[in-house]
Short mmCIF file of C-alpha atoms and ligand atoms in Angstrom, two decimals:
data_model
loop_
_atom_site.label_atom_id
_atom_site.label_comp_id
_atom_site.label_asym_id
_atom_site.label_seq_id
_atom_site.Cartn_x
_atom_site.Cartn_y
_atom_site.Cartn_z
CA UNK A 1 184.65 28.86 53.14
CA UNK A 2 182.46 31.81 53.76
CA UNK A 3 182.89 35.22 53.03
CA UNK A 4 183.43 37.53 55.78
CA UNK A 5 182.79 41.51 55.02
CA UNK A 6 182.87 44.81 56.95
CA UNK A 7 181.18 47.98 56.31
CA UNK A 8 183.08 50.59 56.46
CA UNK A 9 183.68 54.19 57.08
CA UNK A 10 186.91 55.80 54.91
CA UNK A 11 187.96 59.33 55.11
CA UNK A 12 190.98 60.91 53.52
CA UNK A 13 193.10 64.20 54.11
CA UNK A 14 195.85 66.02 54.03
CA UNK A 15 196.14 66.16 50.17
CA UNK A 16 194.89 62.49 49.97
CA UNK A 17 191.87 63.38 48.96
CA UNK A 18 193.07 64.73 45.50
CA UNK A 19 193.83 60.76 44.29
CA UNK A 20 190.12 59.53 45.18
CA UNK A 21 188.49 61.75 43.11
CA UNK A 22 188.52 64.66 45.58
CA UNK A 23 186.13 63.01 47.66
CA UNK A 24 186.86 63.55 51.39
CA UNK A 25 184.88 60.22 52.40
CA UNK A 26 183.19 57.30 51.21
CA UNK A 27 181.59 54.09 52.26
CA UNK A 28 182.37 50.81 51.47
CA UNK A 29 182.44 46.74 51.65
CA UNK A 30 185.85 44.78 52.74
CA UNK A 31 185.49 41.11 52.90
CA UNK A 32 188.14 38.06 53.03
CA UNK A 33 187.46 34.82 52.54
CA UNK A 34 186.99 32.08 56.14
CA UNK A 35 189.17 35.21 58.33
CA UNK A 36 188.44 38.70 59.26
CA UNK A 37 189.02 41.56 57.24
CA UNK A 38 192.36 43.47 57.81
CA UNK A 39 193.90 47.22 57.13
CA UNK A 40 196.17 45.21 54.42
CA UNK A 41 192.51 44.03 52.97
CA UNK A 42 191.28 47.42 53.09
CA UNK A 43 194.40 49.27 51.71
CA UNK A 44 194.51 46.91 48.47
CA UNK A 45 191.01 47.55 47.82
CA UNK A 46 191.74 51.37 48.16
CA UNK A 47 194.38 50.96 45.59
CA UNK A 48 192.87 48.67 42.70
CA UNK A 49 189.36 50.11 43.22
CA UNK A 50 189.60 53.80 44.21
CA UNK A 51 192.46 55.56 42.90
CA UNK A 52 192.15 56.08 39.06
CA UNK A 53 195.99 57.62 38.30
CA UNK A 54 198.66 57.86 40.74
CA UNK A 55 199.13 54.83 42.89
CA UNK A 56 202.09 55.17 43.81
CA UNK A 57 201.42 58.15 46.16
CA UNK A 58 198.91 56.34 47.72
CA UNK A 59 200.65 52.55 48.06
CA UNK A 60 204.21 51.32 48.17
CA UNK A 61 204.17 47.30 48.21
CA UNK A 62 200.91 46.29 50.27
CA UNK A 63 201.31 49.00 53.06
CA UNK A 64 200.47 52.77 52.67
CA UNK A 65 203.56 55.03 51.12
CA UNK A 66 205.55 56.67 54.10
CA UNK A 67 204.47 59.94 55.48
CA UNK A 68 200.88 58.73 55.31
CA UNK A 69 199.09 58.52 58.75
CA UNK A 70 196.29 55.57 59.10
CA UNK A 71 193.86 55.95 62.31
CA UNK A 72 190.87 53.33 62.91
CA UNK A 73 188.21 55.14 64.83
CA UNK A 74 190.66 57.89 65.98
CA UNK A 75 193.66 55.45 67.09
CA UNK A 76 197.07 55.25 65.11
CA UNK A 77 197.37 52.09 63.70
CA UNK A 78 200.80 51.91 64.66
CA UNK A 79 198.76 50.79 68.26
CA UNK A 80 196.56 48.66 66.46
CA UNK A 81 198.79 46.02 64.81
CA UNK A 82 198.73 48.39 61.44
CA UNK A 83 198.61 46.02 58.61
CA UNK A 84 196.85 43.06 60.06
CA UNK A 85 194.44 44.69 62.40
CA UNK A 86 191.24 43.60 61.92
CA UNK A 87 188.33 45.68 60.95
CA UNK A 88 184.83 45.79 62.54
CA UNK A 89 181.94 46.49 60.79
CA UNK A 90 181.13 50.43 61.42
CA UNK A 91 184.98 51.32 61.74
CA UNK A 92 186.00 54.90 60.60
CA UNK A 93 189.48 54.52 58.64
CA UNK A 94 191.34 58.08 58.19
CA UNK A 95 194.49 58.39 55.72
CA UNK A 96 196.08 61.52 56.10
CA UNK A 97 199.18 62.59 54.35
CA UNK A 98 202.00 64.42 55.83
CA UNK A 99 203.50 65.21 52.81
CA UNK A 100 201.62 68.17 51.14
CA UNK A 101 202.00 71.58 52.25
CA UNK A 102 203.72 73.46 54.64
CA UNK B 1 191.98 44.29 70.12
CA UNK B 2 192.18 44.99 73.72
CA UNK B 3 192.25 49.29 74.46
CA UNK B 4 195.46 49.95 75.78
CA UNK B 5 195.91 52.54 79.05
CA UNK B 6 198.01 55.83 78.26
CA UNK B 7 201.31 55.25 79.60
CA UNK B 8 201.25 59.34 81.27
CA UNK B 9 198.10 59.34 83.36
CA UNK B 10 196.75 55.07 83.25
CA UNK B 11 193.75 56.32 82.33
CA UNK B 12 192.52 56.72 79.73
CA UNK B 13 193.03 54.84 76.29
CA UNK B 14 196.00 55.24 74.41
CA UNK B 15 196.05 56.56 70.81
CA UNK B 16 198.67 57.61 69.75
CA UNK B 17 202.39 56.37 69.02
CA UNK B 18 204.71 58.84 69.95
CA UNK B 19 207.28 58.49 66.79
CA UNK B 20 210.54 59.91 69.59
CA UNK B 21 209.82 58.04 72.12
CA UNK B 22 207.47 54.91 71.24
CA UNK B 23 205.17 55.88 74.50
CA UNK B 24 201.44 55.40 73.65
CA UNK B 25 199.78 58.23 75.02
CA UNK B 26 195.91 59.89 74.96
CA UNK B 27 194.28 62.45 73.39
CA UNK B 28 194.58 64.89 76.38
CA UNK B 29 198.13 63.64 77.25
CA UNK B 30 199.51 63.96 73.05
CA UNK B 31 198.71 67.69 73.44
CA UNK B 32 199.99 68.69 76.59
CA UNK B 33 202.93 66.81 75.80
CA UNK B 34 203.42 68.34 72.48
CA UNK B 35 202.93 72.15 73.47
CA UNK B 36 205.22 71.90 76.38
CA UNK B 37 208.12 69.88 74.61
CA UNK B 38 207.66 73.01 72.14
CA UNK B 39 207.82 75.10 75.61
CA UNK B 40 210.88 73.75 76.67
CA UNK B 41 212.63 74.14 73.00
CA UNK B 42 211.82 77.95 73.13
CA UNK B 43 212.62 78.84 76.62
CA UNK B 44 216.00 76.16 76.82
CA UNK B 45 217.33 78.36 73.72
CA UNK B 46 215.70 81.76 75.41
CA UNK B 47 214.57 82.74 71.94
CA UNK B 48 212.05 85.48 72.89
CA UNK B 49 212.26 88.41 74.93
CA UNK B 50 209.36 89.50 76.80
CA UNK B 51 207.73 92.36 75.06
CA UNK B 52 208.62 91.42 71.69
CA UNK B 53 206.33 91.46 67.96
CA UNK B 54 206.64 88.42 66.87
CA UNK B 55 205.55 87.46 63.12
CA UNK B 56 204.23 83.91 62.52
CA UNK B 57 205.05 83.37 58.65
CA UNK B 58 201.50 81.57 58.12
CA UNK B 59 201.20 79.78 54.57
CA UNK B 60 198.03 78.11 55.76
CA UNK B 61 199.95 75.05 55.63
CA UNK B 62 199.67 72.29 58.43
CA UNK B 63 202.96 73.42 59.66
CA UNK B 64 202.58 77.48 60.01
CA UNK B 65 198.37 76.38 61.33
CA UNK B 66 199.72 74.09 64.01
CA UNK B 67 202.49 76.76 64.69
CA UNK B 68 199.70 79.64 64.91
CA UNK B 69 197.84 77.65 67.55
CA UNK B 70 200.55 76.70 69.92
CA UNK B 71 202.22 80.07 70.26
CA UNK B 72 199.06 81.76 70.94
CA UNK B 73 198.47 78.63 73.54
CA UNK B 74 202.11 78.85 75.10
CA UNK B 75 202.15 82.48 75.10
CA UNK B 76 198.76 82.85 77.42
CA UNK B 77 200.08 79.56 79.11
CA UNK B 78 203.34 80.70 79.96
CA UNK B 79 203.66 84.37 79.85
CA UNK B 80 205.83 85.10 77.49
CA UNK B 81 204.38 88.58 76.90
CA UNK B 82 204.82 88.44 72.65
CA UNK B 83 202.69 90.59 70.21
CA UNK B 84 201.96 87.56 68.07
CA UNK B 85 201.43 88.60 64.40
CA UNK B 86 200.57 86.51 61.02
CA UNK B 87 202.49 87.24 58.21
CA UNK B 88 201.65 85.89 55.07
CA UNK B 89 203.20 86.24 51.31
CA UNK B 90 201.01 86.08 48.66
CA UNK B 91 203.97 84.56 45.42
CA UNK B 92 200.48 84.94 43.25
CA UNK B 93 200.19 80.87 41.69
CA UNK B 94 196.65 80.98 40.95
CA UNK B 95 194.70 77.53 42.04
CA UNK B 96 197.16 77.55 44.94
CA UNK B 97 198.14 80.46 47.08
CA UNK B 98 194.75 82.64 46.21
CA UNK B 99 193.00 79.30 47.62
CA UNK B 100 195.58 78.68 51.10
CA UNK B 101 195.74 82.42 51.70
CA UNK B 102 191.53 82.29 52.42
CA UNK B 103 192.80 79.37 55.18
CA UNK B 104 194.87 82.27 56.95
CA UNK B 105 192.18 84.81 56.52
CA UNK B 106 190.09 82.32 58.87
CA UNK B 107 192.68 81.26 61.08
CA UNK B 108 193.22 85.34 61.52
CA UNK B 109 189.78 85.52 62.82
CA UNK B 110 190.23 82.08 64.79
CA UNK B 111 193.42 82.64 66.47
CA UNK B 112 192.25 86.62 66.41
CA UNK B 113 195.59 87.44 65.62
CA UNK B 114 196.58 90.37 63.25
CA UNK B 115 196.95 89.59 59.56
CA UNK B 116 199.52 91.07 57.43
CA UNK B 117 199.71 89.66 53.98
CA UNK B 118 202.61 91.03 51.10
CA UNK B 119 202.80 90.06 47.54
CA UNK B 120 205.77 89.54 45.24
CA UNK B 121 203.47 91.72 42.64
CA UNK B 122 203.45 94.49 45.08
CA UNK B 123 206.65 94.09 45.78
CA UNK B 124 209.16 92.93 43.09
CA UNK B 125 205.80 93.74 40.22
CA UNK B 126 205.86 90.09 39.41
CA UNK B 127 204.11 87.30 40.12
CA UNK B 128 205.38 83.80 40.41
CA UNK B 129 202.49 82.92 37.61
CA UNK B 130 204.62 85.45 35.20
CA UNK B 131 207.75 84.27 36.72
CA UNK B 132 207.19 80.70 35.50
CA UNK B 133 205.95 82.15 32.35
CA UNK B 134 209.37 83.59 31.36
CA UNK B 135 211.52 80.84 32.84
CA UNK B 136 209.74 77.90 32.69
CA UNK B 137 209.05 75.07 35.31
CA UNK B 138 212.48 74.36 36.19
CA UNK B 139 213.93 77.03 38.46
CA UNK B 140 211.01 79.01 39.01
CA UNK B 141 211.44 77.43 42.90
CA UNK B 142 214.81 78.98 42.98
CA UNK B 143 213.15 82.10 42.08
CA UNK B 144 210.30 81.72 44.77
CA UNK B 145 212.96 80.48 47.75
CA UNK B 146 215.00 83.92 47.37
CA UNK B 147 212.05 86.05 46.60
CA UNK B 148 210.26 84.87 50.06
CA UNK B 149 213.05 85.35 52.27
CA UNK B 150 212.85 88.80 51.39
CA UNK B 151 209.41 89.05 51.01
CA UNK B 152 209.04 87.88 54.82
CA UNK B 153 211.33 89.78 56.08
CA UNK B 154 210.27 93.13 54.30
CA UNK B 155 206.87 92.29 55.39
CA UNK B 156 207.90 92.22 58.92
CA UNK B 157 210.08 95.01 58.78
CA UNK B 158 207.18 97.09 57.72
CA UNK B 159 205.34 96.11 60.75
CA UNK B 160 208.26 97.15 62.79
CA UNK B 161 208.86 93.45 63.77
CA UNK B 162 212.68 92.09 64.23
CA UNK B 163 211.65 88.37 64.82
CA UNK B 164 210.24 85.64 62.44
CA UNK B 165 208.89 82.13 63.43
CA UNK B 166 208.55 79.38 61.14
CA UNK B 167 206.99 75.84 61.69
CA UNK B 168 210.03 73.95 59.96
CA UNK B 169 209.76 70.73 61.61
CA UNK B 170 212.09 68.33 62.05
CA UNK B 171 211.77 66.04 59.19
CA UNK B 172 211.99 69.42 57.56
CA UNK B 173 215.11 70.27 59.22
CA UNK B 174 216.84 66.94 58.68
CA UNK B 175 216.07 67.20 54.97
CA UNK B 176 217.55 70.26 55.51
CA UNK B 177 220.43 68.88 56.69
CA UNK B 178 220.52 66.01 54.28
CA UNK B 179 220.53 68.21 51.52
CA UNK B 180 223.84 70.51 53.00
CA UNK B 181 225.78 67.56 52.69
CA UNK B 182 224.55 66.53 49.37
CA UNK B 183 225.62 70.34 47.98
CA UNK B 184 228.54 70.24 49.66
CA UNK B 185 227.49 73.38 51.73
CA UNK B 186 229.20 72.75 55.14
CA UNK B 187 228.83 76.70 55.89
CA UNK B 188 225.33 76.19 56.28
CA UNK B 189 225.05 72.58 58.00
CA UNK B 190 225.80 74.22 61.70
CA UNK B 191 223.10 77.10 60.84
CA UNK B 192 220.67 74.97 59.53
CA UNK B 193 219.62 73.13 62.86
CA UNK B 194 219.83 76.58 65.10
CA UNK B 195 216.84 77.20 66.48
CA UNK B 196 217.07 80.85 65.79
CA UNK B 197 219.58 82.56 63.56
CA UNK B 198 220.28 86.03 64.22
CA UNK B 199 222.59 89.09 62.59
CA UNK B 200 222.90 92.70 63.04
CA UNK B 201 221.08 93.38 59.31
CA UNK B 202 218.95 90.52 59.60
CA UNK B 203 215.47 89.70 61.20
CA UNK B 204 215.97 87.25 63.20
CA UNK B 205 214.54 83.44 61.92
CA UNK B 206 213.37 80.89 64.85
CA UNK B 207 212.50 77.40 64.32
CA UNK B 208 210.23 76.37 67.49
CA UNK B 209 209.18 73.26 65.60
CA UNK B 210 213.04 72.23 65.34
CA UNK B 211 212.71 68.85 67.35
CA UNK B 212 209.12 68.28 66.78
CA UNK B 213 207.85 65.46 64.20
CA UNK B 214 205.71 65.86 61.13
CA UNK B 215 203.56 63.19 62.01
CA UNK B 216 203.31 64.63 65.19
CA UNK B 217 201.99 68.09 63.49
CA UNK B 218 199.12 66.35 61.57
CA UNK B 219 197.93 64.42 64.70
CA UNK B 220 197.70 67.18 66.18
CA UNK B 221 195.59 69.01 63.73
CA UNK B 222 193.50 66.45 63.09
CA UNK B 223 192.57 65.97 66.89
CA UNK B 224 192.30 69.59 67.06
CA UNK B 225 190.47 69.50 64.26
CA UNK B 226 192.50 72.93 62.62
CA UNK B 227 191.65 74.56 59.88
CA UNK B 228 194.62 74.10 56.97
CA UNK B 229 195.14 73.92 53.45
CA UNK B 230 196.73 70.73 51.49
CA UNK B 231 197.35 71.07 48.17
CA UNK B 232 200.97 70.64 46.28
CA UNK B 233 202.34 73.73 44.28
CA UNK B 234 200.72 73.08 40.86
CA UNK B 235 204.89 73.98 40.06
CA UNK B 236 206.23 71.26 41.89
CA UNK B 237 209.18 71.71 44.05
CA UNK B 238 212.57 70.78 42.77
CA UNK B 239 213.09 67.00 42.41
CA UNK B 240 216.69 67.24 44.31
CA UNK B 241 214.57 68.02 47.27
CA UNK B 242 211.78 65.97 46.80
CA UNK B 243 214.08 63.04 46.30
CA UNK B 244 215.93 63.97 49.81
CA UNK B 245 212.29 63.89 51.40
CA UNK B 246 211.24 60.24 50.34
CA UNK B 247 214.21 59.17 51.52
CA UNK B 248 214.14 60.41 54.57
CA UNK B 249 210.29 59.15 54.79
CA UNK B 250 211.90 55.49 54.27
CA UNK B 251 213.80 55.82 56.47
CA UNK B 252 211.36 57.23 59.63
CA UNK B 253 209.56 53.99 58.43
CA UNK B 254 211.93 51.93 59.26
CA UNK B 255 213.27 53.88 62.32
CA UNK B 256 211.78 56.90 63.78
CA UNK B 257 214.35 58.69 65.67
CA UNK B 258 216.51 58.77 61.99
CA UNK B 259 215.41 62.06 62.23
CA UNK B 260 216.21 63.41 65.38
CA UNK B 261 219.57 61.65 65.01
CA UNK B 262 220.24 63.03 61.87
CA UNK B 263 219.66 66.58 63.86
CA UNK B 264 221.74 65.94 66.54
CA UNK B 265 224.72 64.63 64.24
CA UNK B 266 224.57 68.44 62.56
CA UNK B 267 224.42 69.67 65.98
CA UNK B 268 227.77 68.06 67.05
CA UNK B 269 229.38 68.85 64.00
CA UNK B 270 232.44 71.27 64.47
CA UNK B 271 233.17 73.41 61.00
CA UNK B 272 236.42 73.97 60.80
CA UNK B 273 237.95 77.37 60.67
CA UNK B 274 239.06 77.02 57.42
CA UNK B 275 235.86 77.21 56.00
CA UNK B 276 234.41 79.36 58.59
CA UNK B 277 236.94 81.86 56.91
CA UNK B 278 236.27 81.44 53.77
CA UNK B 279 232.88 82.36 54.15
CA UNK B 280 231.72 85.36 52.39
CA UNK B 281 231.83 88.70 54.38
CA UNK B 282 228.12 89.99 54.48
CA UNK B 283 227.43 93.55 53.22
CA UNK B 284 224.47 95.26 52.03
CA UNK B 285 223.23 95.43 48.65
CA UNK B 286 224.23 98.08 46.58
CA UNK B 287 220.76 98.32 45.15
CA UNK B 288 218.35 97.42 47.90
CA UNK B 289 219.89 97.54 51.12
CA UNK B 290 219.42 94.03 52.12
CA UNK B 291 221.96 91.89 53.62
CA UNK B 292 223.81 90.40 50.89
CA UNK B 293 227.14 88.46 49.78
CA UNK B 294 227.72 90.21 47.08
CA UNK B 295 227.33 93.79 45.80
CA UNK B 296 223.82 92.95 44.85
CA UNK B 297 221.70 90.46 46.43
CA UNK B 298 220.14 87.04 44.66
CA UNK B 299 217.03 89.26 44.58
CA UNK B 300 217.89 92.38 42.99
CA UNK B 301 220.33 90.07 39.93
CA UNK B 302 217.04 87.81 39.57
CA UNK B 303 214.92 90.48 39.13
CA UNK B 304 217.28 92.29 36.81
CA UNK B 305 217.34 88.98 34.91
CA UNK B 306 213.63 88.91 34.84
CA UNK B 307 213.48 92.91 34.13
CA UNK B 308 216.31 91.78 31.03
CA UNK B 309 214.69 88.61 29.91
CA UNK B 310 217.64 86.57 30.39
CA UNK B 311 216.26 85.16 33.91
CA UNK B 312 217.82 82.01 32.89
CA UNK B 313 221.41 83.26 32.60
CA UNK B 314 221.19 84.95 36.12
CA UNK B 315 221.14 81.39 38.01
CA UNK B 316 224.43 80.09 38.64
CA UNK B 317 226.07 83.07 37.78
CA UNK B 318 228.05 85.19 39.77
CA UNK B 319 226.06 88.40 41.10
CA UNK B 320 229.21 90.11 40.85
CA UNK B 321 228.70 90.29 37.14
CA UNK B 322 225.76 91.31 36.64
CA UNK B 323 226.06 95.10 35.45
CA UNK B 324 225.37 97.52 37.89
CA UNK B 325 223.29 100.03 35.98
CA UNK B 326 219.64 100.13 35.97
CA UNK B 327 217.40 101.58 33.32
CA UNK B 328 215.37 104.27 34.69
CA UNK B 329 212.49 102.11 33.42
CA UNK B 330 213.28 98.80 34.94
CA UNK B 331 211.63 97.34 38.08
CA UNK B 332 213.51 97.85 41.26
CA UNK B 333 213.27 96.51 44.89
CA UNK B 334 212.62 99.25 47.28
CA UNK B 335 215.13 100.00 50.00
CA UNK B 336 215.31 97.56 52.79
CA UNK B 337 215.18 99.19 56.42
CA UNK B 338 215.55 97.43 59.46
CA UNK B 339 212.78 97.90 62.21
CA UNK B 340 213.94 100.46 64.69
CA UNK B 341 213.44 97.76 67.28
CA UNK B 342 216.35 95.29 65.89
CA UNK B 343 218.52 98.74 65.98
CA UNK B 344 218.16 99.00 69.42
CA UNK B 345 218.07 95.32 70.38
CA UNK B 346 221.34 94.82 68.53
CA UNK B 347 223.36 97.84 70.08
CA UNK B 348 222.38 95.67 73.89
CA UNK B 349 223.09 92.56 71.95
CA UNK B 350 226.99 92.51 71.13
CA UNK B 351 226.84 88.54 70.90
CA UNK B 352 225.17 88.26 67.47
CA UNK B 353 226.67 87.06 64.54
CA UNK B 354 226.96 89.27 61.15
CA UNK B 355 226.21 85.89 59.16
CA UNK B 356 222.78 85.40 57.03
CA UNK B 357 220.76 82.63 58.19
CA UNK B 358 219.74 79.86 55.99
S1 LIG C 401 206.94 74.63 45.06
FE1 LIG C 401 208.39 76.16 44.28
S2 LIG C 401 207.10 77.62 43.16
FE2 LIG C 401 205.74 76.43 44.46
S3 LIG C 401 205.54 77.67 46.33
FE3 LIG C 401 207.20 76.18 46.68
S4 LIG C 401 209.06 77.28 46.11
FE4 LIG C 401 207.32 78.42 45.24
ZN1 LIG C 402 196.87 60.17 79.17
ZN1 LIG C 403 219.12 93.86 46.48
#
């Protein structure tokens, strides 16, 4: 089966930021094996790759913790199938937490 | 995926999920849509009058940013003829509140609104750094809560200003709410989802943001592309609280309009007169004038606590027995005046209640 991967654009805010290293963007590879990438795909990655302490307040099961916003190239993903949408290679990917701050 | 159209105007794409509603809207439409169901909160509940200083209490926070930017838009927009302010209080946490009070210097030159910033050093001589110092991490947010209720509205009171908005939202709200019923404190269920809560010693508290979501807030922002801040307390809030939030996060998940529900079910509440009665009678404080349920407000016994060095013992307890002398050399709370304009709005204004807000 071949590999399928996306390059990607993937920003953070609203606090977010903080569990990535403080890094407000970075660029990387998604792929999945004989189907298209997916959000779910992208958001594991995220997790086992990115984060160094704190997990938790980034993932809860395979989805993103509640009260963080996802938007693929300025669209909620809540139009775009959230978990399983599929990625395209170029696609910006914000998270933004609503949780920080008043 | 195939773009959808936006379900107001057809024509352009959709993108956004309205969390209320469902309805998939644009760019252009989210906005409009937003400001003027913010519109229709404020003038349904006819919380301004024309002519009036208004303070915005601006932490630099998504919530006081986003509530900076639409009264200054609804005010042109609609006419409501408000001197809007930004009021700011400085609770001195180094690494947090020196960095979110340079956000509202900027959005003071971006919204060119007035700035007026206070600090609990200038006015209660210590800062929430010290604070934690001689308490500790576990109440210093009880500490903070009663010192910036004060501090905001001394802060407006000394710009002659009888009317405070804050951008609680409404996830904030039904935490809010949430939490009454956990305490126990039915008094302050009904107040808590007012839009504005008035009294005769009180500046007055409004809530524009009452019905409007969170997620709604950061959209917004983020398409707008405002200028906030983002970063926790480094003395995180109390864990009741924070506990009350996640859940309420689960479940907007799972349902979105939990949260406007959960408003409306405090809004239809009737409290009895039982404990209506049995609230207790405001007065002023013996020591600083403000408004007060006791002889001396939360402020003046924590600071005395503070002043003492047993900080600790003054939580829980009952103001009422906390000695009444002061040391000549101990820290005290300057006299609390209410702006003249409140004075003369109240003596018009026979329909207010003498009750605190929340
Ligand atoms: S978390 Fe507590 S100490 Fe920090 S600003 Fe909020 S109330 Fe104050
Ligand atoms: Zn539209
Ligand atoms: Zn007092």
């Amino acid at each position: 089966m071949s590999s399928v991967t996306r390059n990607l654009n993937v920003e953070f805010g609203g606090g977010l930021e903080i569990l990535f290293n403080h890094q407000r963007q970075i660029k990387l590879v998604v792929s999945a094996q004989g189907r298209n990438p997916t959000v779910r795909d992208l958001i594991k990655k995220l997790a086992d790759e990115h984060i160094n302490e704190r997990r938790e307040l980034f993932i809860e099961g395979d989805t993103v913790r509640p009260g963080i916003l996802v938007l693929i190239n300025d669209c909620d993903w809540e139009l775009r199938d959230e978990l399983d949408g599929e990625l395209e290679d170029g696609d910006v990917v914000v998270f933004i937490s609503t949780l920080h701050g008043g | 995926m195939p773009p959808r159209p936006c379900q107001l105007c057809s024509n352009n794409r959709a993108m956004i999920k309205r969390p209320k509603t469902g309805q998939q809207v644009c760019k252009e439409c989210f906005f409009f849509a937003f400001e003027e169901e913010i519109h229709k909160t404020i003038s349904d509940a006819n919380t301004f009058k024309r002519g009036e200083r208004v303070a915005i209490g601006a932490s630099g926070g998504k919530d006081s940013t986003v509530l900076a930017h639409v009264m200054k838009t609804l005010n042109e927009r609609h006419d409501y003829g408000l001197e809007l302010f930004l009021l700011s209080i400085d609770e001195g946490i180094t690494g947090y509140r020196d960095d979110s009070l340079e956000t509202v210097k900027r959005n003071k030159e971006q919204y060119q609104l007035p700035l007026k910033i206070l600090s609990y050093n200038e006015l209660y001589g210590w800062t929430m750094d010290r604070i934690v110092e001689a308490v500790g991490k576990k109440n210093n947010c009880t500490f903070c809560g009663v010192f910036r209720r004060q501090a905001l509205d001394r802060g407006a009171s000394s710009l002659n200003i009888s009317h405070i908005v804050t951008g609680h939202n409404a996830d904030d709200v039904a935490e809010t709410v949430l939490m009454n019923i956990l305490r126990g404190d039915v008094s302050r269920l009904g107040r808590c989802v007012e839009i504005t809560t008035r009294g005769e010693d009180t500046i007055n508290r409004s809530k524009p943001f009452k019905y409007t979501y969170e997620k709604e807030i950061v959209m917004y922002a983020y398409f707008k592309k405002l200028d906030y801040f983002s970063t926790e307390c480094i003395y995180s809030p109390e864990a009741y609280r924070g506990f009350a939030r996640t859940y309420i996060k689960d479940l907007e998940a799972l349902r979105p309009s939990t949260i406007i529900d959960i408003i409306h079910s405090a809004e239809n509440i009737r409290i009895s007169e039982v404990v209506q009665d049995a609230l207790p009678k405001q007065q002023k404080c013996q020591r600083c004038g403000y408004i007060s349920s006791n002889e001396l407000c939360k402020a003046c016994v924590l600071l005395q606590g503070l002043e003492k060095g047993t900080a600790k013992m003054a939580i829980g307890s009952k103001a009422k027995h906390v000695s009444q002398e002061v040391s000549s050399d101990t820290r005290t709370i300057p006299m609390f005046k209410m702006p003249d304009q409140q004075v003369r709005n109240n003596q018009t204004n026979q329909t207010n209640q003498a009750k605190q807000s929340v």
